[in-house]
XYZ file of C-alpha atoms in Angstrom:
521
model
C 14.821 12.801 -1.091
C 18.055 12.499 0.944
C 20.323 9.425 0.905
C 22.304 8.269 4.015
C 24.710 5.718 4.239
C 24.805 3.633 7.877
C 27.826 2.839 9.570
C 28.515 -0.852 9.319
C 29.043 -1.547 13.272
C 26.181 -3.660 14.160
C 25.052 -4.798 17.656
C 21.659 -7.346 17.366
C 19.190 -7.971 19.889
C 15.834 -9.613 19.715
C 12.782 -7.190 19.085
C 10.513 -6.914 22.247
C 6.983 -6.317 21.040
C 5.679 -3.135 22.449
C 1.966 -2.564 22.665
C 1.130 1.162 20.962
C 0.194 3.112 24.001
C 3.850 2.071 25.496
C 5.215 3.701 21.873
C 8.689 5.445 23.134
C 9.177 9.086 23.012
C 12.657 10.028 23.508
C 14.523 13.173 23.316
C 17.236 13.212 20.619
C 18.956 16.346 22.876
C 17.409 18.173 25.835
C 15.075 20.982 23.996
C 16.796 24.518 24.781
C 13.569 26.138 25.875
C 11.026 24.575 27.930
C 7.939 25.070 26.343
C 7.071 22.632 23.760
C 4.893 24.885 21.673
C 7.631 27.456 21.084
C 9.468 24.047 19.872
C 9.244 22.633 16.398
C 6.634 19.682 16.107
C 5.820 16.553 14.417
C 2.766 17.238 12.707
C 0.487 13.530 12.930
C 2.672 10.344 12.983
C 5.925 9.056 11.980
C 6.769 6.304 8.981
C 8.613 4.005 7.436
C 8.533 2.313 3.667
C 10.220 0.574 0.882
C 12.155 -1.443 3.547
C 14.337 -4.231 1.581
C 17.573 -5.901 1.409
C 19.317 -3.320 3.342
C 17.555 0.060 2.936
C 14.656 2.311 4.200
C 12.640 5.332 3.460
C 11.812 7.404 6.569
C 8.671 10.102 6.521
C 7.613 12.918 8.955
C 5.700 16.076 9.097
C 6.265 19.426 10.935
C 4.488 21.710 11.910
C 6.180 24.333 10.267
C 9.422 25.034 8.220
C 12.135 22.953 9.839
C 14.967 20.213 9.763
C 13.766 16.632 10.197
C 17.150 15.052 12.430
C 16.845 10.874 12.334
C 19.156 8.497 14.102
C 18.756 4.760 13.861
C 20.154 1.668 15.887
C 19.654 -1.552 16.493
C 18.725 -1.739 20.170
C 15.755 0.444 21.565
C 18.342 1.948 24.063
C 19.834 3.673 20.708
C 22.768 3.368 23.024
C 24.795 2.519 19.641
C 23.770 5.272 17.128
C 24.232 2.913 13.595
C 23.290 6.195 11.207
C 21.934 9.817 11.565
C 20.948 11.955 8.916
C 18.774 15.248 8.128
C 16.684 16.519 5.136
C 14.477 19.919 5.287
C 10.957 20.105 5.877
C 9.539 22.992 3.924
C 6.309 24.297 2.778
C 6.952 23.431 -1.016
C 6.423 19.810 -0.191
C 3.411 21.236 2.973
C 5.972 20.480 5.559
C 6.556 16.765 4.875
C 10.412 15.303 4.626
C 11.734 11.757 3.727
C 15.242 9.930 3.866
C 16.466 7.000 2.269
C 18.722 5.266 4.581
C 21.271 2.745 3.041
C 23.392 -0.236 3.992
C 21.280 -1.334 6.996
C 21.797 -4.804 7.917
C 20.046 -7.529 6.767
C 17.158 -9.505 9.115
C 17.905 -6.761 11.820
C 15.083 -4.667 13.701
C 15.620 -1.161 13.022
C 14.662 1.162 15.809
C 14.762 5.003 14.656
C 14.023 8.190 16.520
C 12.718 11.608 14.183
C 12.726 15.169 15.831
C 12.515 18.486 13.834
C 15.081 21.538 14.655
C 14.330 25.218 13.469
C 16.189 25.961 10.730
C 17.198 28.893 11.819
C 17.748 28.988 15.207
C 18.544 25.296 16.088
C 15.677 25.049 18.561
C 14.923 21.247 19.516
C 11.642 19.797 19.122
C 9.980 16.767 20.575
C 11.371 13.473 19.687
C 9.237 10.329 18.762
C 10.402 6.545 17.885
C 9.668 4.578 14.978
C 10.734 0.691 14.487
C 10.978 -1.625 11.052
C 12.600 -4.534 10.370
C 14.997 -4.589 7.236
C 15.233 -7.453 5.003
C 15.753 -11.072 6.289
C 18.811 -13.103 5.684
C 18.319 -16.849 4.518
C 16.645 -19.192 6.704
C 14.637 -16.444 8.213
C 10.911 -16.640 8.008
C 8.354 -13.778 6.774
C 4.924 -12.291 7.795
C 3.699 -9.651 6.107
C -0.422 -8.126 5.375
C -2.204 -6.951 2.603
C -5.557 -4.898 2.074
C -6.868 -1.221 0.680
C -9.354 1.132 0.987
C -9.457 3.861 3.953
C -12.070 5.791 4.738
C -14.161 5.326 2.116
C -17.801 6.269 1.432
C -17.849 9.012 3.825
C -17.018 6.645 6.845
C -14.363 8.637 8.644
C -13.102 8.523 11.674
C -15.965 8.322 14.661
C -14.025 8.171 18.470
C -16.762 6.781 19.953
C -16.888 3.781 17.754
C -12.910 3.187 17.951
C -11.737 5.160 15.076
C -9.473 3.210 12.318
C -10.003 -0.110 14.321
C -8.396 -2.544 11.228
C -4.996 -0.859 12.153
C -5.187 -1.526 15.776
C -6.078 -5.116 14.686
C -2.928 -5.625 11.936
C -0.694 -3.916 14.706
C -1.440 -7.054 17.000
C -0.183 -9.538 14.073
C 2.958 -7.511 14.494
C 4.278 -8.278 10.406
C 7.244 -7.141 9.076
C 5.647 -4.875 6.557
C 2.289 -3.846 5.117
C 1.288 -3.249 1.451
C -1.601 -1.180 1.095
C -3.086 -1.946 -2.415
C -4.315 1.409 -3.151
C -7.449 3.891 -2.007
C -5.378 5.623 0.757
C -7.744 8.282 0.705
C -11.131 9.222 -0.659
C -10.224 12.179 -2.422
C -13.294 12.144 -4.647
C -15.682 11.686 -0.943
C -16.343 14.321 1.416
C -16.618 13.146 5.608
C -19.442 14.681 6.543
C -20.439 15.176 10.209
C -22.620 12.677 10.605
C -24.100 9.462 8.900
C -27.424 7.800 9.415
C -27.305 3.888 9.601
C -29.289 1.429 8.960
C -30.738 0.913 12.219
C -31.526 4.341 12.806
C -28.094 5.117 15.013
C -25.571 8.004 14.240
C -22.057 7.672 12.769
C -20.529 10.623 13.833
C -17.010 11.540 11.949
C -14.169 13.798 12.845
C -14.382 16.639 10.092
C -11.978 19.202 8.706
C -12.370 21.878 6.130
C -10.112 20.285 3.917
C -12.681 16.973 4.216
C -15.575 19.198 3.793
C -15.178 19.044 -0.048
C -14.228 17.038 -3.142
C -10.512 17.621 -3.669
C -9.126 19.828 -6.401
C -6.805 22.075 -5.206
C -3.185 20.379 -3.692
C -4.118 21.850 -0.310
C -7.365 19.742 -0.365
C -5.959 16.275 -2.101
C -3.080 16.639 0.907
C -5.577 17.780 3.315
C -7.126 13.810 2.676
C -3.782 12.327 3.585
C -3.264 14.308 6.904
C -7.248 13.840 7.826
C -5.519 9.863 8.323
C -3.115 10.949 10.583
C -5.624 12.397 13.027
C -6.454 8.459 14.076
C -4.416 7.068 16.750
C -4.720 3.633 15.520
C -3.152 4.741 12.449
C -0.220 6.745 14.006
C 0.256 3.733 15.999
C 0.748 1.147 12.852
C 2.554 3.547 10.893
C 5.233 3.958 13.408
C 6.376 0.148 13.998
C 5.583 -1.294 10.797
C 6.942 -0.306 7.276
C 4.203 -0.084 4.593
C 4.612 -0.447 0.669
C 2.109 1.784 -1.196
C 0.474 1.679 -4.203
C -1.980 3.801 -5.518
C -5.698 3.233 -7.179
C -8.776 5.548 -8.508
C -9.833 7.425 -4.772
C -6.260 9.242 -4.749
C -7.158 11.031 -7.339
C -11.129 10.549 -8.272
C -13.179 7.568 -8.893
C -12.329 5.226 -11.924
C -9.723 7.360 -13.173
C -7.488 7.354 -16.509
C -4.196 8.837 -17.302
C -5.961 11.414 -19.655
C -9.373 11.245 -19.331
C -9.503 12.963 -15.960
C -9.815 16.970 -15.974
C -11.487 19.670 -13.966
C -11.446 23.340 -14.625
C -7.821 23.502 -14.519
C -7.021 21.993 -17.330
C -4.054 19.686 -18.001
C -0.312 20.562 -18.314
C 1.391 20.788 -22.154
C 1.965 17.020 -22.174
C -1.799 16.290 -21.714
C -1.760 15.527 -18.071
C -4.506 16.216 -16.733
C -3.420 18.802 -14.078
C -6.211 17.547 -11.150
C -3.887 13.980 -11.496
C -0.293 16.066 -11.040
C -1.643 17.559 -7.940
C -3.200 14.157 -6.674
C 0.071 12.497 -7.717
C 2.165 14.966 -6.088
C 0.143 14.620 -2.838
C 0.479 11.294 -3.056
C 4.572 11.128 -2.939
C 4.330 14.215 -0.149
C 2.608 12.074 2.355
C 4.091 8.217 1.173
C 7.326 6.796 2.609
C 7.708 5.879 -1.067
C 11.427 6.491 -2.898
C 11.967 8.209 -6.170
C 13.027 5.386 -8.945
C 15.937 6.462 -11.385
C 14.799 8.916 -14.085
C 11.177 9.179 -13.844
C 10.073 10.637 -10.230
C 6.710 9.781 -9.478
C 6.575 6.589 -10.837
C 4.685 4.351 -8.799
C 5.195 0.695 -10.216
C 8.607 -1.067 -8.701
C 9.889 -3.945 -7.457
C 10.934 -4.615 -3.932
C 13.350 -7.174 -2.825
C 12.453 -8.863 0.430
C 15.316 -11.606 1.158
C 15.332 -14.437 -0.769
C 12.404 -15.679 -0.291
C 10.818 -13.167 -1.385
C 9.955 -9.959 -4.459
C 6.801 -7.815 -4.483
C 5.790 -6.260 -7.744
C 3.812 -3.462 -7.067
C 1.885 -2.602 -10.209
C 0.072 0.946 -11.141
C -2.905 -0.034 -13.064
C -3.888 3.781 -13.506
C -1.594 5.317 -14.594
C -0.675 4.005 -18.525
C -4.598 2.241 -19.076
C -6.565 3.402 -21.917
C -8.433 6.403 -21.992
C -12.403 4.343 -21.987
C -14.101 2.295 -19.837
C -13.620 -1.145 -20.557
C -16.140 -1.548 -23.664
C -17.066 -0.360 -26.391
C -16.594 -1.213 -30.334
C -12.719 -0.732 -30.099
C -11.213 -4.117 -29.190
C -7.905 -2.925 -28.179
C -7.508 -1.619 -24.549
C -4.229 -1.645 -22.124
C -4.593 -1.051 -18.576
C -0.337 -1.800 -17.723
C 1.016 0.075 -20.730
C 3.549 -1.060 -22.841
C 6.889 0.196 -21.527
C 5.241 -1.474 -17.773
C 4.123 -4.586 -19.032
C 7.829 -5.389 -20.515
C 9.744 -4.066 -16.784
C 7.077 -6.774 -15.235
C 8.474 -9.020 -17.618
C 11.792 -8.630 -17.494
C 11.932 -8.273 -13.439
C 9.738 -11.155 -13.001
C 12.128 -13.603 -15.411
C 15.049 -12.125 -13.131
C 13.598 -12.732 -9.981
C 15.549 -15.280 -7.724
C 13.424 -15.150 -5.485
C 11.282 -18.047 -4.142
C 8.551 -15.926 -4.146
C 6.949 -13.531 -6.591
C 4.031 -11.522 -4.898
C 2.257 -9.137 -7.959
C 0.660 -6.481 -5.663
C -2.275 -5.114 -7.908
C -4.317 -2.418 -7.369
C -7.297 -4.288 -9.157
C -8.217 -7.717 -9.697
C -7.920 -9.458 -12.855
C -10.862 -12.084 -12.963
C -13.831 -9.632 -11.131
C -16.065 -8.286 -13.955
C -15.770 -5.091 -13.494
C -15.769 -1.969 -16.948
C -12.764 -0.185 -14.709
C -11.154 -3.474 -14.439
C -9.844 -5.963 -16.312
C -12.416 -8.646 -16.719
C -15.244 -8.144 -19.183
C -17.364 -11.459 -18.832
C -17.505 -14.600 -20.248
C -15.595 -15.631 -23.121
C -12.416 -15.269 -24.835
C -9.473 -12.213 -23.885
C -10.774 -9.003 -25.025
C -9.572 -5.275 -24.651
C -7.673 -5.409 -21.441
C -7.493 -8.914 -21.278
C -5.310 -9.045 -23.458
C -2.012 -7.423 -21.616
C -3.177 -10.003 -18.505
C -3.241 -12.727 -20.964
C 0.326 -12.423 -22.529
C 1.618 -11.658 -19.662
C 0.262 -15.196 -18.122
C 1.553 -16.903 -21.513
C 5.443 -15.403 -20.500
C 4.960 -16.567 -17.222
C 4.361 -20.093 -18.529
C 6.919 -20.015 -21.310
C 9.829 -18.593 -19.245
C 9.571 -21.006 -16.372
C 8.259 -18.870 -13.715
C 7.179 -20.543 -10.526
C 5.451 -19.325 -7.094
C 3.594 -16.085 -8.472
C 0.716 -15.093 -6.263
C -1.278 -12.406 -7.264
C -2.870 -9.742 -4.067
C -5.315 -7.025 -4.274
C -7.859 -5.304 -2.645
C -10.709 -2.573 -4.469
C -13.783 -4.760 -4.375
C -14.407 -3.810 -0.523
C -14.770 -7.708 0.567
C -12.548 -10.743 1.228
C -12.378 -13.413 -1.580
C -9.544 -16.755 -2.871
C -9.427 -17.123 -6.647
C -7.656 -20.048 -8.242
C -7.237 -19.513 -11.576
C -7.643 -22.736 -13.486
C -6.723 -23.330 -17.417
C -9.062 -26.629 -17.509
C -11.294 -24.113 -16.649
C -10.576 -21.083 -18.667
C -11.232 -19.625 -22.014
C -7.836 -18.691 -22.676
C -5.732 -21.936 -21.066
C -1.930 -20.804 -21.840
C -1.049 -20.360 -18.703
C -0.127 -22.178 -15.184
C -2.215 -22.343 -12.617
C -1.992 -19.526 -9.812
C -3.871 -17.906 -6.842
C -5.395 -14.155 -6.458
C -6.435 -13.298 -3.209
C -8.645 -10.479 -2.805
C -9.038 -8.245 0.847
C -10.274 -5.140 2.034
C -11.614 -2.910 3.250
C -9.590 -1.276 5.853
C -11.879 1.352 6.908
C -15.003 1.678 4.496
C -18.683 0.608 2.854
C -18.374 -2.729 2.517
C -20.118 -4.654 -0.572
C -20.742 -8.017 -1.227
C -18.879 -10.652 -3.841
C -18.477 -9.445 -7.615
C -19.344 -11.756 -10.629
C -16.028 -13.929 -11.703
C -15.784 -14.310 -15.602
C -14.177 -17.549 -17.111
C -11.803 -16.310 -19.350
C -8.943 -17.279 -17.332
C -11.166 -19.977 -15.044
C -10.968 -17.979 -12.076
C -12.841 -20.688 -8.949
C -13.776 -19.029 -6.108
C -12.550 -20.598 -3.124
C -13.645 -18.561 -0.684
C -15.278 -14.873 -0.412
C -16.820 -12.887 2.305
C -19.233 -9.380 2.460
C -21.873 -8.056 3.372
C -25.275 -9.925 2.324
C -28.197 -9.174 0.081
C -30.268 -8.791 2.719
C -27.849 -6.469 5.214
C -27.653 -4.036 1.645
C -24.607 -2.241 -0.134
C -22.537 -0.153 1.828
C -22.250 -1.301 5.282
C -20.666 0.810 7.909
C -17.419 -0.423 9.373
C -19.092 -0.798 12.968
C -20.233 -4.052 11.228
C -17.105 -5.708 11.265
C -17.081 -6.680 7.647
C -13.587 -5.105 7.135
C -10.516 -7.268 5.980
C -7.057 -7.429 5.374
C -4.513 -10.597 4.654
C -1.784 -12.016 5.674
C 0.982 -13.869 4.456
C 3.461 -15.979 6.134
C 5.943 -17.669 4.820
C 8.116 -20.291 6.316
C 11.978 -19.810 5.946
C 12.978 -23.710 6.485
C 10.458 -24.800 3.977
C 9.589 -21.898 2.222
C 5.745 -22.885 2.136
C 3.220 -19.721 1.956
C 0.505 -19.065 4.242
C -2.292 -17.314 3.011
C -4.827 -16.055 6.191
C -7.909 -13.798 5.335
C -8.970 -12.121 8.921
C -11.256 -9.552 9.399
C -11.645 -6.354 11.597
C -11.721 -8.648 15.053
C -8.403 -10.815 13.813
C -10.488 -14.017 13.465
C -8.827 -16.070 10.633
C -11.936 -16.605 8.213
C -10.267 -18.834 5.624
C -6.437 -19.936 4.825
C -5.078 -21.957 2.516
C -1.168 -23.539 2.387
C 0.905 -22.787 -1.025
C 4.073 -25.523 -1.537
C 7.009 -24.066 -3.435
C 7.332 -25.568 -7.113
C 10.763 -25.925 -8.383
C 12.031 -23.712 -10.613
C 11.815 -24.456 -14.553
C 14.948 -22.944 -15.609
C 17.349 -20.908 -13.856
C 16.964 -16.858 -13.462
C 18.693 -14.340 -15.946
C 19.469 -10.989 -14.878
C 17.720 -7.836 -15.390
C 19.086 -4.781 -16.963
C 16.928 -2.318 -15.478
C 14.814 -2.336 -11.643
């Protein structure tokens, strides 16, 4: 991935907030041929990620081999050019390019404009415009959303019933950024053409070929990412609001682990399975995601949002035992050694105000691909989750909040040691959300091994049945807000038609010691 460093003369300028269908598509240089087909194209939408203190990841896809050309500035105009870069779009990678962009100013919206040239002949193609908004300095407040889950259970995308509506709806809120908690795509569900529901209508699904079938081949498992791209909702989100992504089970195939996942192909000489290198390579094609040091494809990092705010974005695939979570062996992992101790380290580092763990399952849900196992004291996986609480306590740590999505419904969990099985530990909040675009079940079973209460949690009923369509409005997402004169977090759970269903007010505590730095990110 290409690095870019911006120029440091900076003009600022309130954001105006643009509806999607006014999105701006400007021309980078007048094209040198008139027709736009003979012209290289942007293949779906435009994106941004990984947006922190003062740099950006920017993603794009042609339509065939070409040069993706960005500029940036800081006024929609782009009548000041701040940076301009260009990386190749090729068919190794199926046409897909990203650049890291550096040194961007801090609290500053971003506006940036992508094109693809021919490589060859330095033909012009059509020029769209993205927006994100870096970093804020101090004193500067921050909204950002949560949730998982798209396009799940064969629920793809029907026109008639308004597509990928939960984007249109977390567009409106207008956040900073977005961190999708995992299930991107269904690459172990096929979209068929139609679906019957339960009151005898049709749901009736855009379909490709590359839909028509579970994925195993890297043309299908990337074929799952670009069958998002074909909702305008989507393209719409994408393009004016950055998104941090983690990964689940569905990007690869259901309840997945590290080495107990293989198909006909086999697995590569280190025992990776090789269905999870092609879903993992898929996955960093199509994600405005950055490469971290040493190890490329490596999904678990930490983000630094001001100072307010860091987001921990966990993998809880990738290192996990090789069982479900059972059986007669009463060890288990589901973090992995050499990622439990970075979460350690970066969280006793952390300056922040704030320390958001962004998990791609819940920790008090009984569930065997989970964590929790039922009542009673910290078995198996528990264990990681429960010395990892204990550090928490012992080095100090305030203000950790804990967000997920997986379950497919909306749900508060304070976690309470008066309550618990295991009480070393203070007391802190999971919130659960999703889905974005899927079946939609109703609330899990809490265990009390760390005295998870229930505050709140919404789904579909007993009596409406397991796996509602998403024209039933029981899709969710979060939100967070957090003030920057009192730094005092608001947590909102809203649904599909942006009603706010429950919320809840989170006061700061002092920190216990003072922060010590981290030798590695």
């Amino acid at each position: 991935m290409a690095s870019l460093r911006a120029a440091r003369a900076w003009t600022r300028r309130q954001f105006l907030v643009r509806s999607a269908s006014s999105l701006a598509i400007a021309s980078l240089a007048k094209p040198s041929i008139s027709r736009a087909a003979d012209r290289p194209q942007i293949a779906g939408g435009i994106q941004s990620g990984d947006v922190c203190d003062g740099s950006a990841v920017i993603w794009a896809r042609a339509d065939r081999p070409a040069r993706m050309q960005v500029q940036c500035s800081t006024v929609e105009s782009f009548k000041t050019i701040i940076a301009s870069a260009s990386a190749d779009a090729l068919p190794d990678a199926d046409l897909t390019s990203k650049l890291l962009l550096t040194d961007l100013p801090p609290g500053q919206d971003i506006f940036y404009r992508v094109r693809f040239d021919e490589i060859a002949t330095g033909l012009v193609g059509e020029s769209r415009v993205g927006h994100f908004r870096t970093a804020p300095a101090p004193g500067q407040s921050i909204s950002f959303l949560w949730s998982g889950d798209t396009a799940g259970q064969g629920w793809g995308i029907d026109l008639s019933r308004g597509g990928y509506r939960s984007y249109r709806t977390m567009l409106d809120n207008r956040p900073d950024f977005f961190i999708h908690s995992g299930d991107h795509i269904y690459a172990d569900c096929t979209i068929p053409a139609e679906q019957k529901l339960p009151n005898g209508e049709i749901w009736r699904n855009l379909v490709t070929e590359e839909k028509s079938e579970v994925a195993h081949t890297l043309a299908q498992f990337r074929g799952n990412y670009k069958y998002n791209h074909l909702d305008e909702h989507f393209r719409a989100f994408h393009a004016e609001v950055p998104m941090f992504a983690q990964w689940d089970d569905h990007e690869v195939t259901n309840d997945w682990s590290p080495t107990g996942s293989y198909d006909e192909a086999g697995h590569e000489d280190d025992g990776t399975p090789r269905l999870v290198a092609r879903a993992r390579r898929a996955f960093f094609d199509f994600m405005p995601i950055r490469d971290i040091g040493a190890r490329r494809g490596r999904v678990y990092r930490k983000i630094a949002y001001g100072p307010l705010l860091d987001v921990f974005l966990i993998d809880m695939r990738s290192f996990r035992d090789e069982t479900w979570n059972k059986g007669d062996d009463r060890r288990g992992w589901i973090l992995g050694a050499e990622q439990l101790a970075w979460l350690k380290r970066e969280l006793a580092a952390s300056r922040a105000t704030w320390k958001v763990i962004a998990a791609d399952l819940p920790i008090g849900l009984i569930s065997l691909d989970a964590v929790a196992l039922g009542n009673g004291p910290p078995d198996r996986r528990e264990h990681e989750i429960a010395d990892l609480l204990s550090f928490i306590k012992r080095a100090g740590i305030r203000n950790v909040v804990w967000l997920t999505a997986d379950m497919h419904y909306t749900a508060a969990h304070y976690y309470d040691p008066d309550k618990a099985q295991f009480q070393d530990f203070e007391p802190f909040w999971e919130f659960v959300s999703g889905p974005l675009h899927a079946g939609t079940w109703g609330p899990g079973e809490l265990d009390d091994t760390f005295g998870p209460i229930a505050m709140y949690q919404h789904g579909c009923s007993e009596v409406q049945g397991e796996n509602l369509a998403p024209c039933f409005g029981l899709q969710f997402f979060g939100r967070v807000d957090i003030d920057g004169a009192t730094g005092v977090m608001t947590v909102t759970l809203k649904d599909v038609d942006n009603r706010d269903l429950w919320s809840v007010n989170i006061v700061p505590q002092p920190q216990s010691r003072p922060a010590v730095v981290a030798q590695h990110s």
